[in-house]
PDB file of C-alpha atoms in Angstrom:
ATOM      1  CA  UNK N  10      11.059  22.946 -14.848  1.00 59.00           C
ATOM      2  CA  UNK N  11      10.249  24.699 -11.573  1.00 78.00           C
ATOM      3  CA  UNK N  12      10.139  22.351  -8.611  1.00 88.00           C
ATOM      4  CA  UNK N  13       7.003  22.587  -6.452  1.00 93.00           C
ATOM      5  CA  UNK N  14       7.618  23.931  -2.957  1.00 95.00           C
ATOM      6  CA  UNK N  15       6.345  21.562  -0.275  1.00 96.00           C
ATOM      7  CA  UNK N  16       5.568  22.090   3.389  1.00 97.00           C
ATOM      8  CA  UNK N  17       5.766  18.804   5.295  1.00 98.00           C
ATOM      9  CA  UNK N  18       3.015  18.927   7.907  1.00 98.00           C
ATOM     10  CA  UNK N  19       4.081  16.371  10.490  1.00 96.00           C
ATOM     11  CA  UNK N  20       7.418  14.892  11.518  1.00 96.00           C
ATOM     12  CA  UNK N  21       6.527  11.347  12.548  1.00 94.00           C
ATOM     13  CA  UNK N  22       7.561   8.000  11.104  1.00 94.00           C
ATOM     14  CA  UNK N  23       6.057   8.467   7.633  1.00 94.00           C
ATOM     15  CA  UNK N  24       7.148  12.095   7.277  1.00 96.00           C
ATOM     16  CA  UNK N  25      10.676  11.255   8.439  1.00 95.00           C
ATOM     17  CA  UNK N  26      11.088   8.952   5.440  1.00 95.00           C
ATOM     18  CA  UNK N  27       8.944  10.781   2.911  1.00 95.00           C
ATOM     19  CA  UNK N  28      10.234  14.357   3.193  1.00 95.00           C
ATOM     20  CA  UNK N  29      13.962  13.609   2.728  1.00 95.00           C
ATOM     21  CA  UNK N  30      13.245  11.109  -0.052  1.00 94.00           C
ATOM     22  CA  UNK N  31      11.133  13.621  -1.988  1.00 93.00           C
ATOM     23  CA  UNK N  32      13.746  16.317  -1.494  1.00 93.00           C
ATOM     24  CA  UNK N  33      16.725  14.239  -2.618  1.00 92.00           C
ATOM     25  CA  UNK N  34      14.811  12.771  -5.569  1.00 90.00           C
ATOM     26  CA  UNK N  35      14.640  16.237  -7.090  1.00 88.00           C
ATOM     27  CA  UNK N  36      10.865  15.912  -7.418  1.00 84.00           C
ATOM     28  CA  UNK N  37      10.251  18.955  -5.253  1.00 89.00           C
ATOM     29  CA  UNK N  38      11.756  21.395  -2.786  1.00 94.00           C
ATOM     30  CA  UNK N  39      10.777  20.734   0.826  1.00 95.00           C
ATOM     31  CA  UNK N  40      10.917  24.245   2.264  1.00 97.00           C
ATOM     32  CA  UNK N  41       9.497  23.739   5.750  1.00 98.00           C
ATOM     33  CA  UNK N  42       8.615  21.103   8.330  1.00 98.00           C
ATOM     34  CA  UNK N  43       5.791  21.701  10.799  1.00 98.00           C
ATOM     35  CA  UNK N  44       5.281  19.677  13.970  1.00 97.00           C
ATOM     36  CA  UNK N  45       3.617  20.426  17.291  1.00 95.00           C
ATOM     37  CA  UNK N  46       6.951  19.469  18.820  1.00 96.00           C
ATOM     38  CA  UNK N  47       9.723  21.799  17.702  1.00 97.00           C
ATOM     39  CA  UNK N  48      12.400  19.202  18.480  1.00 97.00           C
ATOM     40  CA  UNK N  49      10.820  16.801  15.970  1.00 96.00           C
ATOM     41  CA  UNK N  50      10.427  19.528  13.352  1.00 97.00           C
ATOM     42  CA  UNK N  51      14.051  20.610  13.768  1.00 97.00           C
ATOM     43  CA  UNK N  52      15.374  17.043  13.636  1.00 96.00           C
ATOM     44  CA  UNK N  53      13.624  16.397  10.322  1.00 96.00           C
ATOM     45  CA  UNK N  54      14.374  19.818   8.814  1.00 97.00           C
ATOM     46  CA  UNK N  55      18.076  19.334   9.585  1.00 96.00           C
ATOM     47  CA  UNK N  56      18.078  16.373   7.180  1.00 95.00           C
ATOM     48  CA  UNK N  57      16.663  18.426   4.297  1.00 96.00           C
ATOM     49  CA  UNK N  58      18.811  21.089   2.607  1.00 94.00           C
ATOM     50  CA  UNK N  59      17.245  24.539   2.924  1.00 94.00           C
ATOM     51  CA  UNK N  60      14.256  23.478   5.021  1.00 97.00           C
ATOM     52  CA  UNK N  61      13.134  25.454   8.053  1.00 97.00           C
ATOM     53  CA  UNK N  62      11.175  24.198  11.059  1.00 98.00           C
ATOM     54  CA  UNK N  63       8.248  25.502  13.055  1.00 97.00           C
ATOM     55  CA  UNK N  64       5.923  24.352  15.821  1.00 97.00           C
ATOM     56  CA  UNK N  65       3.551  27.287  15.228  1.00 96.00           C
ATOM     57  CA  UNK N  66       0.879  26.474  12.667  1.00 95.00           C
ATOM     58  CA  UNK N  67       0.368  30.214  12.250  1.00 94.00           C
ATOM     59  CA  UNK N  68       3.950  30.468  10.997  1.00 96.00           C
ATOM     60  CA  UNK N  69       3.534  27.867   8.252  1.00 97.00           C
ATOM     61  CA  UNK N  70       4.730  29.306   4.937  1.00 96.00           C
ATOM     62  CA  UNK N  71       1.640  30.694   3.151  1.00 95.00           C
ATOM     63  CA  UNK N  72       2.794  30.379  -0.465  1.00 93.00           C
ATOM     64  CA  UNK N  73       3.803  26.720  -0.735  1.00 95.00           C
ATOM     65  CA  UNK N  74       2.657  24.768  -3.773  1.00 95.00           C
ATOM     66  CA  UNK N  75       1.882  21.605  -1.802  1.00 96.00           C
ATOM     67  CA  UNK N  76       0.970  20.977   1.828  1.00 97.00           C
ATOM     68  CA  UNK N  77       1.692  17.307   2.539  1.00 97.00           C
ATOM     69  CA  UNK N  78      -0.061  16.287   5.756  1.00 97.00           C
ATOM     70  CA  UNK N  79       1.304  13.247   7.575  1.00 96.00           C
ATOM     71  CA  UNK N  80      -0.209  13.135  11.057  1.00 96.00           C
ATOM     72  CA  UNK N  81      -2.533  10.879  13.070  1.00 94.00           C
ATOM     73  CA  UNK N  82      -5.816  10.219  11.262  1.00 94.00           C
ATOM     74  CA  UNK N  83      -7.993  12.130  13.716  1.00 94.00           C
ATOM     75  CA  UNK N  84      -5.698  15.173  13.487  1.00 95.00           C
ATOM     76  CA  UNK N  85      -5.822  15.529   9.693  1.00 95.00           C
ATOM     77  CA  UNK N  86      -9.019  17.563   9.316  1.00 93.00           C
ATOM     78  CA  UNK N  87      -8.550  19.975  12.260  1.00 93.00           C
ATOM     79  CA  UNK N  88      -4.904  20.600  11.409  1.00 93.00           C
ATOM     80  CA  UNK N  89      -5.704  21.108   7.742  1.00 92.00           C
ATOM     81  CA  UNK N  90      -8.263  23.758   8.706  1.00 92.00           C
ATOM     82  CA  UNK N  91      -5.496  25.738  10.416  1.00 93.00           C
ATOM     83  CA  UNK N  92      -3.206  25.747   7.360  1.00 94.00           C
ATOM     84  CA  UNK N  93      -2.926  28.691   4.951  1.00 92.00           C
ATOM     85  CA  UNK N  94      -5.700  28.706   2.353  1.00 89.00           C
ATOM     86  CA  UNK N  95      -5.158  29.337  -1.321  1.00 85.00           C
ATOM     87  CA  UNK N  96      -4.643  27.594  -4.634  1.00 90.00           C
ATOM     88  CA  UNK N  97      -2.133  25.113  -3.232  1.00 94.00           C
ATOM     89  CA  UNK N  98      -2.449  21.341  -3.488  1.00 96.00           C
ATOM     90  CA  UNK N  99      -3.370  19.709  -0.163  1.00 96.00           C
ATOM     91  CA  UNK N 100      -2.515  16.033   0.333  1.00 97.00           C
ATOM     92  CA  UNK N 101      -2.603  13.589   3.223  1.00 97.00           C
ATOM     93  CA  UNK N 102      -0.791  10.262   3.603  1.00 96.00           C
ATOM     94  CA  UNK N 103      -3.450   8.182   5.374  1.00 95.00           C
ATOM     95  CA  UNK N 104      -4.813   4.891   4.101  1.00 92.00           C
ATOM     96  CA  UNK N 105      -7.952   5.107   6.243  1.00 91.00           C
ATOM     97  CA  UNK N 106      -9.118   8.712   5.781  1.00 94.00           C
ATOM     98  CA  UNK N 107     -10.997   9.830   2.674  1.00 93.00           C
ATOM     99  CA  UNK N 108      -9.658  12.720   0.651  1.00 94.00           C
ATOM    100  CA  UNK N 109     -12.866  14.602   1.501  1.00 93.00           C
ATOM    101  CA  UNK N 110     -11.224  15.486   4.825  1.00 94.00           C
ATOM    102  CA  UNK N 111      -9.363  18.149   2.820  1.00 94.00           C
ATOM    103  CA  UNK N 112     -12.249  19.268   0.619  1.00 91.00           C
ATOM    104  CA  UNK N 113     -12.879  22.557   2.429  1.00 83.00           C
ATOM    105  CA  UNK N 114      -9.377  23.897   1.882  1.00 86.00           C
ATOM    106  CA  UNK N 115      -9.167  24.168  -1.881  1.00 89.00           C
ATOM    107  CA  UNK N 116     -10.487  22.678  -5.081  1.00 92.00           C
ATOM    108  CA  UNK N 117      -7.138  20.889  -5.363  1.00 95.00           C
ATOM    109  CA  UNK N 118      -6.691  18.095  -2.865  1.00 96.00           C
ATOM    110  CA  UNK N 119      -6.002  14.393  -2.683  1.00 97.00           C
ATOM    111  CA  UNK N 120      -4.247  11.432  -1.103  1.00 97.00           C
ATOM    112  CA  UNK N 121      -0.591  10.370  -1.208  1.00 96.00           C
ATOM    113  CA  UNK N 122      -0.510   6.986   0.561  1.00 96.00           C
ATOM    114  CA  UNK N 123       2.728   4.951   0.667  1.00 95.00           C
ATOM    115  CA  UNK N 124       1.967   1.334   1.594  1.00 94.00           C
ATOM    116  CA  UNK N 125       4.763   0.382   3.964  1.00 94.00           C
ATOM    117  CA  UNK N 126       5.504   0.000   7.663  1.00 89.00           C
ATOM    118  CA  UNK N 127       7.646   2.933   8.770  1.00 91.00           C
ATOM    119  CA  UNK N 128      10.010   3.198  11.721  1.00 88.00           C
ATOM    120  CA  UNK N 129      11.919   6.434  12.129  1.00 84.00           C
ATOM    121  CA  UNK N 130      15.386   4.865  12.499  1.00 84.00           C
ATOM    122  CA  UNK N 131      15.050   2.050   9.942  1.00 86.00           C
ATOM    123  CA  UNK N 132      16.334   2.879   6.445  1.00 87.00           C
ATOM    124  CA  UNK N 133      14.034   2.226   3.487  1.00 89.00           C
ATOM    125  CA  UNK N 134      14.379   2.495  -0.271  1.00 92.00           C
ATOM    126  CA  UNK N 135      11.317   4.656  -0.877  1.00 92.00           C
ATOM    127  CA  UNK N 136      11.520   4.033  -4.620  1.00 92.00           C
ATOM    128  CA  UNK N 137      10.465   0.423  -3.941  1.00 94.00           C
ATOM    129  CA  UNK N 138       7.429   1.401  -1.849  1.00 95.00           C
ATOM    130  CA  UNK N 139       4.105   1.243  -3.748  1.00 96.00           C
ATOM    131  CA  UNK N 140       2.297   4.595  -3.670  1.00 96.00           C
ATOM    132  CA  UNK N 141      -1.479   4.944  -3.921  1.00 96.00           C
ATOM    133  CA  UNK N 142      -2.911   8.284  -4.995  1.00 97.00           C
ATOM    134  CA  UNK N 143      -6.259   9.950  -5.517  1.00 97.00           C
ATOM    135  CA  UNK N 144      -7.017  13.460  -6.734  1.00 97.00           C
ATOM    136  CA  UNK N 145     -10.067  15.694  -6.473  1.00 96.00           C
ATOM    137  CA  UNK N 146     -10.063  15.947 -10.289  1.00 96.00           C
ATOM    138  CA  UNK N 147      -8.344  14.083 -13.112  1.00 96.00           C
ATOM    139  CA  UNK N 148      -6.070  17.085 -13.609  1.00 97.00           C
ATOM    140  CA  UNK N 149      -5.074  17.109  -9.934  1.00 96.00           C
ATOM    141  CA  UNK N 150      -4.401  13.376  -9.956  1.00 96.00           C
ATOM    142  CA  UNK N 151      -2.234  13.769 -13.042  1.00 96.00           C
ATOM    143  CA  UNK N 152      -0.254  16.465 -11.213  1.00 94.00           C
ATOM    144  CA  UNK N 153       0.219  14.199  -8.181  1.00 95.00           C
ATOM    145  CA  UNK N 154       1.316  11.324 -10.402  1.00 95.00           C
ATOM    146  CA  UNK N 155       3.779  13.583 -12.204  1.00 92.00           C
ATOM    147  CA  UNK N 156       5.882  14.534  -9.208  1.00 88.00           C
ATOM    148  CA  UNK N 157       5.339  11.240  -7.344  1.00 93.00           C
ATOM    149  CA  UNK N 158       6.694   9.307 -10.312  1.00 92.00           C
ATOM    150  CA  UNK N 159      10.062  11.014  -9.915  1.00 91.00           C
ATOM    151  CA  UNK N 160      10.560   9.089  -6.657  1.00 92.00           C
ATOM    152  CA  UNK N 161       8.222   6.083  -6.595  1.00 94.00           C
ATOM    153  CA  UNK N 162       8.568   3.348  -9.224  1.00 94.00           C
ATOM    154  CA  UNK N 163       5.014   2.076  -8.680  1.00 95.00           C
ATOM    155  CA  UNK N 164       2.200   4.638  -8.481  1.00 96.00           C
ATOM    156  CA  UNK N 165      -1.412   3.431  -8.495  1.00 95.00           C
ATOM    157  CA  UNK N 166      -4.847   5.033  -8.337  1.00 96.00           C
ATOM    158  CA  UNK N 167      -6.914   3.915  -5.345  1.00 95.00           C
ATOM    159  CA  UNK N 168     -10.141   5.517  -4.159  1.00 94.00           C
ATOM    160  CA  UNK N 169     -11.118   5.804  -0.499  1.00 91.00           C
ATOM    161  CA  UNK N 170     -12.960   2.472  -0.288  1.00 93.00           C
ATOM    162  CA  UNK N 171     -10.095   0.631  -1.971  1.00 94.00           C
ATOM    163  CA  UNK N 172      -7.535   2.226   0.339  1.00 93.00           C
ATOM    164  CA  UNK N 173      -9.529   1.285   3.432  1.00 91.00           C
ATOM    165  CA  UNK N 174      -9.715  -2.344   2.313  1.00 94.00           C
ATOM    166  CA  UNK N 175      -6.024  -2.259   1.406  1.00 92.00           C
ATOM    167  CA  UNK N 176      -5.265  -0.886   4.862  1.00 91.00           C
ATOM    168  CA  UNK N 177      -7.230  -3.748   6.449  1.00 94.00           C
ATOM    169  CA  UNK N 178      -5.245  -6.225   4.346  1.00 95.00           C
ATOM    170  CA  UNK N 179      -2.028  -4.541   5.496  1.00 94.00           C
ATOM    171  CA  UNK N 180      -3.101  -4.834   9.143  1.00 95.00           C
ATOM    172  CA  UNK N 181      -3.690  -8.573   8.684  1.00 97.00           C
ATOM    173  CA  UNK N 182      -0.534  -9.114   6.656  1.00 96.00           C
ATOM    174  CA  UNK N 183       1.802  -6.906   8.681  1.00 95.00           C
ATOM    175  CA  UNK N 184       0.549  -5.763  12.086  1.00 96.00           C
ATOM    176  CA  UNK N 185      -1.225  -8.950  13.169  1.00 98.00           C
ATOM    177  CA  UNK N 186       1.568 -11.091  11.759  1.00 97.00           C
ATOM    178  CA  UNK N 187       4.145  -9.088  13.704  1.00 97.00           C
ATOM    179  CA  UNK N 188       2.132  -9.656  16.886  1.00 98.00           C
ATOM    180  CA  UNK N 189       2.253 -13.403  16.239  1.00 98.00           C
ATOM    181  CA  UNK N 190       6.014 -13.113  15.775  1.00 98.00           C
ATOM    182  CA  UNK N 191       6.117 -11.358  19.144  1.00 98.00           C
ATOM    183  CA  UNK N 192       4.332 -14.313  20.757  1.00 98.00           C
ATOM    184  CA  UNK N 193       6.700 -16.727  19.017  1.00 98.00           C
ATOM    185  CA  UNK N 194       9.735 -14.761  20.243  1.00 98.00           C
ATOM    186  CA  UNK N 195       8.406 -14.806  23.807  1.00 97.00           C
ATOM    187  CA  UNK N 196       7.806 -18.568  23.687  1.00 97.00           C
ATOM    188  CA  UNK N 197      11.352 -19.151  22.457  1.00 98.00           C
ATOM    189  CA  UNK N 198      12.856 -16.793  25.025  1.00 98.00           C
ATOM    190  CA  UNK N 199      11.329 -18.814  27.867  1.00 96.00           C
ATOM    191  CA  UNK N 200      13.643 -21.655  26.859  1.00 96.00           C
ATOM    192  CA  UNK N 201      16.610 -19.410  26.159  1.00 98.00           C
ATOM    193  CA  UNK N 202      16.310 -19.516  22.379  1.00 98.00           C
ATOM    194  CA  UNK N 203      16.677 -16.460  20.109  1.00 98.00           C
ATOM    195  CA  UNK N 204      13.994 -15.391  17.647  1.00 98.00           C
ATOM    196  CA  UNK N 205      16.696 -15.714  14.970  1.00 98.00           C
ATOM    197  CA  UNK N 206      16.173 -19.507  14.876  1.00 98.00           C
ATOM    198  CA  UNK N 207      12.887 -18.862  13.044  1.00 98.00           C
ATOM    199  CA  UNK N 208      14.469 -16.713  10.322  1.00 98.00           C
ATOM    200  CA  UNK N 209      14.898 -19.495   7.690  1.00 98.00           C
ATOM    201  CA  UNK N 210      11.356 -20.709   8.347  1.00 98.00           C
ATOM    202  CA  UNK N 211       9.804 -17.243   8.104  1.00 98.00           C
ATOM    203  CA  UNK N 212      11.773 -16.303   4.991  1.00 98.00           C
ATOM    204  CA  UNK N 213      10.757 -19.516   3.224  1.00 98.00           C
ATOM    205  CA  UNK N 214       7.130 -19.059   4.288  1.00 97.00           C
ATOM    206  CA  UNK N 215       7.064 -15.561   2.780  1.00 97.00           C
ATOM    207  CA  UNK N 216       8.816 -16.704  -0.400  1.00 97.00           C
ATOM    208  CA  UNK N 217       6.292 -19.509  -0.956  1.00 97.00           C
ATOM    209  CA  UNK N 218       3.355 -17.206  -0.255  1.00 97.00           C
ATOM    210  CA  UNK N 219       4.386 -14.994  -3.179  1.00 96.00           C
ATOM    211  CA  UNK N 220       5.328 -17.872  -5.467  1.00 97.00           C
ATOM    212  CA  UNK N 221       2.299 -20.101  -4.844  1.00 96.00           C
ATOM    213  CA  UNK N 222      -0.209 -17.824  -3.011  1.00 96.00           C
ATOM    214  CA  UNK N 223      -0.729 -17.816   0.766  1.00 95.00           C
ATOM    215  CA  UNK N 224      -3.676 -20.218   0.651  1.00 94.00           C
ATOM    216  CA  UNK N 225      -1.758 -22.774  -1.423  1.00 94.00           C
ATOM    217  CA  UNK N 226       1.249 -22.530   0.907  1.00 95.00           C
ATOM    218  CA  UNK N 227      -0.530 -23.255   4.197  1.00 95.00           C
ATOM    219  CA  UNK N 228       1.198 -26.004   6.175  1.00 95.00           C
ATOM    220  CA  UNK N 229       1.225 -27.199   9.787  1.00 96.00           C
ATOM    221  CA  UNK N 230      -0.933 -29.396  12.031  1.00 96.00           C
ATOM    222  CA  UNK N 231      -4.175 -27.486  11.412  1.00 96.00           C
ATOM    223  CA  UNK N 232      -3.694 -27.676   7.631  1.00 95.00           C
ATOM    224  CA  UNK N 233      -3.261 -31.462   8.013  1.00 94.00           C
ATOM    225  CA  UNK N 234      -6.151 -31.768  10.460  1.00 94.00           C
ATOM    226  CA  UNK N 235      -3.776 -33.279  13.018  1.00 95.00           C
ATOM    227  CA  UNK N 236      -5.870 -32.957  16.169  1.00 96.00           C
ATOM    228  CA  UNK N 237      -3.414 -34.908  18.311  1.00 97.00           C
ATOM    229  CA  UNK N 238      -0.600 -32.396  17.721  1.00 97.00           C
ATOM    230  CA  UNK N 239      -2.947 -29.441  18.159  1.00 97.00           C
ATOM    231  CA  UNK N 240      -4.251 -30.747  21.489  1.00 97.00           C
ATOM    232  CA  UNK N 241      -0.695 -31.382  22.629  1.00 97.00           C
ATOM    233  CA  UNK N 242       0.269 -27.794  21.832  1.00 97.00           C
ATOM    234  CA  UNK N 243      -2.814 -26.412  23.578  1.00 97.00           C
ATOM    235  CA  UNK N 244      -1.912 -28.342  26.722  1.00 97.00           C
ATOM    236  CA  UNK N 245       1.331 -26.353  26.910  1.00 96.00           C
ATOM    237  CA  UNK N 246      -0.340 -22.972  26.509  1.00 96.00           C
ATOM    238  CA  UNK N 247      -2.630 -20.859  28.624  1.00 94.00           C
ATOM    239  CA  UNK N 248      -4.371 -17.513  28.598  1.00 95.00           C
ATOM    240  CA  UNK N 249      -4.337 -15.384  25.456  1.00 95.00           C
ATOM    241  CA  UNK N 250      -1.759 -17.564  23.683  1.00 97.00           C
ATOM    242  CA  UNK N 251      -4.035 -20.591  24.036  1.00 97.00           C
ATOM    243  CA  UNK N 252      -7.064 -18.642  22.773  1.00 97.00           C
ATOM    244  CA  UNK N 253      -5.206 -17.380  19.717  1.00 98.00           C
ATOM    245  CA  UNK N 254      -3.723 -20.791  18.889  1.00 98.00           C
ATOM    246  CA  UNK N 255      -7.155 -22.428  19.159  1.00 98.00           C
ATOM    247  CA  UNK N 256      -8.926 -19.756  17.094  1.00 98.00           C
ATOM    248  CA  UNK N 257      -6.371 -19.764  14.285  1.00 98.00           C
ATOM    249  CA  UNK N 258      -6.276 -23.569  14.198  1.00 97.00           C
ATOM    250  CA  UNK N 259     -10.070 -23.683  13.898  1.00 96.00           C
ATOM    251  CA  UNK N 260      -9.969 -21.104  11.076  1.00 96.00           C
ATOM    252  CA  UNK N 261      -7.343 -23.066   9.150  1.00 96.00           C
ATOM    253  CA  UNK N 262      -9.191 -26.368   9.643  1.00 95.00           C
ATOM    254  CA  UNK N 263     -12.485 -24.850   8.489  1.00 93.00           C
ATOM    255  CA  UNK N 264     -10.832 -23.826   5.219  1.00 87.00           C
ATOM    256  CA  UNK N 265      -9.478 -27.365   4.886  1.00 76.00           C
ATOM    257  CA  UNK N 266     -12.914 -28.915   5.422  1.00 70.00           C
ATOM    258  CA  UNK N 267     -14.492 -26.567   2.840  1.00 72.00           C
ATOM    259  CA  UNK N 268     -12.125 -27.612   0.057  1.00 64.00           C
TER     260      UNK N 268
END
């Protein structure tokens, strides 16, 4: 079986995990990395056997089988327009952009969206990351699923509306939660305590959320309707921290009163 040749368009956090993982899985041959910044392209290409690097979109290999675009959402369409045209498969990795952003390039296009938070220097087992795909036709989607399944254990169909809602859920569950952890770490640091003291609590909270559901696992003063404790906490806070604490407490208590 001939491996498809892939050009990785982008060298950011997602691409830095995705390109090497695809290459070493044997699912495809990553032949080139493009980035506006040659240093980034070179750094990623150096991790992939046989891959070259370029910062010139005009020098992107014209006969690749797949162009996998992993750049900022607002750069997807204009960058895609500058890529070589042909019978290749064009994919992007965004959860918020419809596949129609690639519709003018070819009849074969789609989405290749891994649902995970990516940091360039943090190792991940990509096989455990759920992948959401969409193809311009059933045949194209079957092709995407075929090579994706050689790396990802869980591959799902998700159309544009579903992906957008999933992305919103991920922002609530990951990005907003991490911001709250940041506030918690800052509060602890003021009294010389490390964020690590919350590890057992956070790990147990996450475990219960998956065992029982998040709603069934809600605890704390707002879940009990304990106004005395809430008011005591608010008296120790000010500014944005106080606003957030008050808003979230009200939201939790409103759910409690509606039960």
